[in-house]
PDB file of C-alpha atoms in Angstrom:
ATOM      1  CA  UNK A1203     -14.248  52.337 -23.795  1.00 52.00           C
ATOM      2  CA  UNK A1204     -16.330  49.818 -25.472  1.00 60.00           C
ATOM      3  CA  UNK A1205     -18.447  47.098 -23.851  1.00 73.00           C
ATOM      4  CA  UNK A1206     -15.961  44.187 -24.825  1.00 93.00           C
ATOM      5  CA  UNK A1207     -13.152  46.017 -23.099  1.00 95.00           C
ATOM      6  CA  UNK A1208     -15.217  46.334 -20.154  1.00 96.00           C
ATOM      7  CA  UNK A1209     -16.230  42.462 -20.349  1.00 97.00           C
ATOM      8  CA  UNK A1210     -12.594  41.888 -20.594  1.00 98.00           C
ATOM      9  CA  UNK A1211     -11.691  43.956 -17.387  1.00 98.00           C
ATOM     10  CA  UNK A1212     -14.475  42.107 -15.440  1.00 98.00           C
ATOM     11  CA  UNK A1213     -13.441  38.712 -16.584  1.00 98.00           C
ATOM     12  CA  UNK A1214      -9.705  39.574 -15.726  1.00 98.00           C
ATOM     13  CA  UNK A1215     -10.809  40.822 -12.272  1.00 98.00           C
ATOM     14  CA  UNK A1216     -12.711  37.629 -11.670  1.00 98.00           C
ATOM     15  CA  UNK A1217      -9.743  35.602 -12.745  1.00 98.00           C
ATOM     16  CA  UNK A1218      -7.362  37.623 -10.378  1.00 98.00           C
ATOM     17  CA  UNK A1219      -9.677  36.900  -7.492  1.00 98.00           C
ATOM     18  CA  UNK A1220      -9.715  33.024  -8.221  1.00 98.00           C
ATOM     19  CA  UNK A1221      -5.746  33.256  -8.440  1.00 98.00           C
ATOM     20  CA  UNK A1222      -5.425  35.121  -5.242  1.00 98.00           C
ATOM     21  CA  UNK A1223      -7.886  32.887  -3.486  1.00 97.00           C
ATOM     22  CA  UNK A1224      -5.685  29.925  -4.649  1.00 97.00           C
ATOM     23  CA  UNK A1225      -2.456  31.718  -3.268  1.00 96.00           C
ATOM     24  CA  UNK A1226      -4.002  31.969  -0.003  1.00 94.00           C
ATOM     25  CA  UNK A1227      -4.978  28.190   0.238  1.00 93.00           C
ATOM     26  CA  UNK A1228      -1.521  27.221  -1.016  1.00 94.00           C
ATOM     27  CA  UNK A1229       0.053  29.588   1.467  1.00 91.00           C
ATOM     28  CA  UNK A1230       1.848  31.531  -1.138  1.00 95.00           C
ATOM     29  CA  UNK A1231       0.493  34.549   0.242  1.00 93.00           C
ATOM     30  CA  UNK A1232      -1.023  35.589   3.816  1.00 91.00           C
ATOM     31  CA  UNK A1233      -2.269  39.039   2.699  1.00 93.00           C
ATOM     32  CA  UNK A1234      -5.854  39.777   1.737  1.00 93.00           C
ATOM     33  CA  UNK A1235      -5.855  41.985  -1.378  1.00 95.00           C
ATOM     34  CA  UNK A1236      -8.124  44.948  -1.764  1.00 96.00           C
ATOM     35  CA  UNK A1237      -9.750  46.569  -4.691  1.00 97.00           C
ATOM     36  CA  UNK A1238      -6.697  48.951  -5.387  1.00 98.00           C
ATOM     37  CA  UNK A1239      -4.600  45.883  -5.484  1.00 98.00           C
ATOM     38  CA  UNK A1240      -6.505  44.168  -8.173  1.00 98.00           C
ATOM     39  CA  UNK A1241      -6.929  47.555 -10.115  1.00 98.00           C
ATOM     40  CA  UNK A1242      -3.143  47.916  -9.908  1.00 98.00           C
ATOM     41  CA  UNK A1243      -2.693  44.411 -11.433  1.00 98.00           C
ATOM     42  CA  UNK A1244      -5.169  45.314 -14.034  1.00 98.00           C
ATOM     43  CA  UNK A1245      -3.354  48.671 -14.778  1.00 98.00           C
ATOM     44  CA  UNK A1246      -6.395  50.708 -14.046  1.00 98.00           C
ATOM     45  CA  UNK A1247      -7.641  52.987 -11.506  1.00 98.00           C
ATOM     46  CA  UNK A1248      -9.716  51.604  -8.613  1.00 98.00           C
ATOM     47  CA  UNK A1249     -12.551  53.740  -9.469  1.00 98.00           C
ATOM     48  CA  UNK A1250     -12.634  52.661 -13.083  1.00 98.00           C
ATOM     49  CA  UNK A1251     -12.478  49.060 -11.910  1.00 98.00           C
ATOM     50  CA  UNK A1252     -15.488  49.850  -9.668  1.00 98.00           C
ATOM     51  CA  UNK A1253     -17.475  51.503 -12.340  1.00 98.00           C
ATOM     52  CA  UNK A1254     -16.953  49.080 -14.786  1.00 98.00           C
ATOM     53  CA  UNK A1255     -17.994  46.192 -12.551  1.00 98.00           C
ATOM     54  CA  UNK A1256     -21.102  48.325 -11.384  1.00 98.00           C
ATOM     55  CA  UNK A1257     -21.949  49.030 -14.934  1.00 96.00           C
ATOM     56  CA  UNK A1258     -21.775  45.558 -16.106  1.00 97.00           C
ATOM     57  CA  UNK A1259     -23.425  43.685 -12.939  1.00 97.00           C
ATOM     58  CA  UNK A1260     -25.140  46.346 -10.845  1.00 97.00           C
ATOM     59  CA  UNK A1261     -22.742  45.210  -8.006  1.00 98.00           C
ATOM     60  CA  UNK A1262     -19.782  46.624  -6.421  1.00 97.00           C
ATOM     61  CA  UNK A1263     -16.578  44.658  -7.217  1.00 97.00           C
ATOM     62  CA  UNK A1264     -16.533  43.579  -3.471  1.00 96.00           C
ATOM     63  CA  UNK A1265     -19.510  41.498  -3.710  1.00 96.00           C
ATOM     64  CA  UNK A1266     -17.741  39.175  -6.250  1.00 97.00           C
ATOM     65  CA  UNK A1267     -14.645  39.105  -4.037  1.00 97.00           C
ATOM     66  CA  UNK A1268     -16.827  38.208  -0.942  1.00 96.00           C
ATOM     67  CA  UNK A1269     -19.045  35.693  -2.683  1.00 97.00           C
ATOM     68  CA  UNK A1270     -16.048  33.706  -4.106  1.00 97.00           C
ATOM     69  CA  UNK A1271     -14.506  34.030  -0.640  1.00 97.00           C
ATOM     70  CA  UNK A1272     -17.589  32.703   1.128  1.00 98.00           C
ATOM     71  CA  UNK A1273     -17.746  29.829  -1.597  1.00 97.00           C
ATOM     72  CA  UNK A1274     -13.986  28.997  -0.812  1.00 97.00           C
ATOM     73  CA  UNK A1275     -14.927  29.058   3.235  1.00 98.00           C
ATOM     74  CA  UNK A1276     -17.864  26.813   2.775  1.00 98.00           C
ATOM     75  CA  UNK A1277     -15.828  24.286   0.660  1.00 97.00           C
ATOM     76  CA  UNK A1278     -13.282  24.233   3.386  1.00 97.00           C
ATOM     77  CA  UNK A1279     -15.878  23.990   6.103  1.00 97.00           C
ATOM     78  CA  UNK A1280     -17.520  21.067   4.127  1.00 96.00           C
ATOM     79  CA  UNK A1281     -14.097  19.171   4.855  1.00 95.00           C
ATOM     80  CA  UNK A1282     -14.123  18.160   8.502  1.00 93.00           C
ATOM     81  CA  UNK A1283     -10.511  17.628   8.468  1.00 95.00           C
ATOM     82  CA  UNK A1284     -10.186  21.600   8.613  1.00 94.00           C
ATOM     83  CA  UNK A1285     -10.807  23.099  11.994  1.00 96.00           C
ATOM     84  CA  UNK A1286     -12.957  26.385  11.876  1.00 97.00           C
ATOM     85  CA  UNK A1287     -10.031  28.160  13.168  1.00 96.00           C
ATOM     86  CA  UNK A1288      -7.867  26.793  10.424  1.00 95.00           C
ATOM     87  CA  UNK A1289     -10.249  27.798   7.783  1.00 97.00           C
ATOM     88  CA  UNK A1290     -10.160  31.286   9.117  1.00 96.00           C
ATOM     89  CA  UNK A1291      -6.287  31.370   9.276  1.00 95.00           C
ATOM     90  CA  UNK A1292      -6.106  29.907   5.681  1.00 94.00           C
ATOM     91  CA  UNK A1293      -8.373  32.876   4.690  1.00 95.00           C
ATOM     92  CA  UNK A1294      -6.315  35.424   6.682  1.00 94.00           C
ATOM     93  CA  UNK A1295      -9.138  36.119   9.362  1.00 95.00           C
ATOM     94  CA  UNK A1296      -8.830  36.083  12.996  1.00 94.00           C
ATOM     95  CA  UNK A1297     -11.168  33.405  14.108  1.00 91.00           C
ATOM     96  CA  UNK A1298     -13.742  35.621  15.750  1.00 90.00           C
ATOM     97  CA  UNK A1299     -13.604  38.051  12.895  1.00 97.00           C
ATOM     98  CA  UNK A1300     -14.232  34.972  10.598  1.00 98.00           C
ATOM     99  CA  UNK A1301     -17.378  33.947  12.515  1.00 97.00           C
ATOM    100  CA  UNK A1302     -18.642  37.397  12.462  1.00 97.00           C
ATOM    101  CA  UNK A1303     -17.950  37.770   8.740  1.00 98.00           C
ATOM    102  CA  UNK A1304     -19.402  34.308   7.699  1.00 98.00           C
ATOM    103  CA  UNK A1305     -22.624  34.877   9.627  1.00 97.00           C
ATOM    104  CA  UNK A1306     -23.202  38.111   7.913  1.00 97.00           C
ATOM    105  CA  UNK A1307     -22.562  36.676   4.377  1.00 96.00           C
ATOM    106  CA  UNK A1308     -23.880  33.069   4.868  1.00 96.00           C
ATOM    107  CA  UNK A1309     -26.704  33.820   7.720  1.00 96.00           C
ATOM    108  CA  UNK A1310     -25.290  31.176   9.983  1.00 97.00           C
ATOM    109  CA  UNK A1311     -22.078  30.776  11.952  1.00 97.00           C
ATOM    110  CA  UNK A1312     -19.493  28.395  10.730  1.00 97.00           C
ATOM    111  CA  UNK A1313     -20.248  25.894  13.242  1.00 96.00           C
ATOM    112  CA  UNK A1314     -23.859  26.098  12.361  1.00 96.00           C
ATOM    113  CA  UNK A1315     -23.113  25.840   8.596  1.00 97.00           C
ATOM    114  CA  UNK A1316     -20.774  22.788   9.521  1.00 95.00           C
ATOM    115  CA  UNK A1317     -23.604  21.098  11.474  1.00 93.00           C
ATOM    116  CA  UNK A1318     -26.172  21.708   8.519  1.00 91.00           C
ATOM    117  CA  UNK A1319     -23.675  20.155   6.035  1.00 75.00           C
ATOM    118  CA  UNK A1320     -23.389  17.130   8.611  1.00 64.00           C
ATOM    119  CA  UNK A1321     -27.122  16.724   9.031  1.00 64.00           C
ATOM    120  CA  UNK A1322     -27.585  17.034   5.484  1.00 62.00           C
ATOM    121  CA  UNK A1323     -25.085  14.202   4.822  1.00 57.00           C
ATOM    122  CA  UNK A1324     -26.747  12.127   7.354  1.00 54.00           C
ATOM    123  CA  UNK A1325     -30.159  12.680   5.771  1.00 53.00           C
ATOM    124  CA  UNK A1326     -28.701  11.841   2.266  1.00 51.00           C
ATOM    125  CA  UNK A1327     -27.209   8.845   3.888  1.00 50.00           C
ATOM    126  CA  UNK A1328     -30.446   7.696   5.527  1.00 49.00           C
ATOM    127  CA  UNK A1329     -32.341   8.155   2.266  1.00 55.00           C
ATOM    128  CA  UNK A1330     -29.916   5.944   0.422  1.00 55.00           C
ATOM    129  CA  UNK A1331     -30.092   3.425   3.341  1.00 50.00           C
ATOM    130  CA  UNK A1332     -34.019   3.267   2.969  1.00 52.00           C
ATOM    131  CA  UNK A1333     -33.977   3.157  -0.675  1.00 54.00           C
ATOM    132  CA  UNK A1334     -31.504   0.003  -0.582  1.00 53.00           C
ATOM    133  CA  UNK A1335     -33.679  -1.539   2.340  1.00 52.00           C
ATOM    134  CA  UNK A1336     -36.897  -0.615   0.947  1.00 51.00           C
ATOM    135  CA  UNK A1337     -36.774  -0.424  -2.844  1.00 50.00           C
ATOM    136  CA  UNK A1338     -39.603   1.140  -4.651  1.00 51.00           C
ATOM    137  CA  UNK A1339     -42.072  -1.681  -5.744  1.00 48.00           C
ATOM    138  CA  UNK A1340     -42.535  -2.172  -9.362  1.00 48.00           C
ATOM    139  CA  UNK A1341     -45.745  -0.458 -10.838  1.00 52.00           C
ATOM    140  CA  UNK A1342     -48.833  -2.678 -10.861  1.00 47.00           C
ATOM    141  CA  UNK A1343     -50.845  -2.337 -13.928  1.00 51.00           C
ATOM    142  CA  UNK A1344     -54.421  -3.107 -14.053  1.00 43.00           C
TER     143      UNK A1344
END
């Protein structure tokens, strides 16, 4: 099998992850796919998919799935209109399992993440306000 074919398998795998996450968010599916499900869609054996991804990246296929899932979870948590339980449900997690999973992969709980995002936004707003109120004086040349 050529490197080009392996690259193609890897790219198709990443595209399938994105498609699956979109379907989850749209409510088109409520089932979290597993490695064998992705391999089946690619018409290859799960072990082959795993070997190709590991060979190209040094990571197990689950790494990319979890990473994209975490990015999606963070994007949803950034939107205060979604409750944490709602984010968990959208991603097919039980709320307590979502909190454990999120903390394991993000290093903080969803509520801590959300507070950090809120604090960061407030801090940026304060910087913008200070800049507007106290603009940097023009440079004085001597």
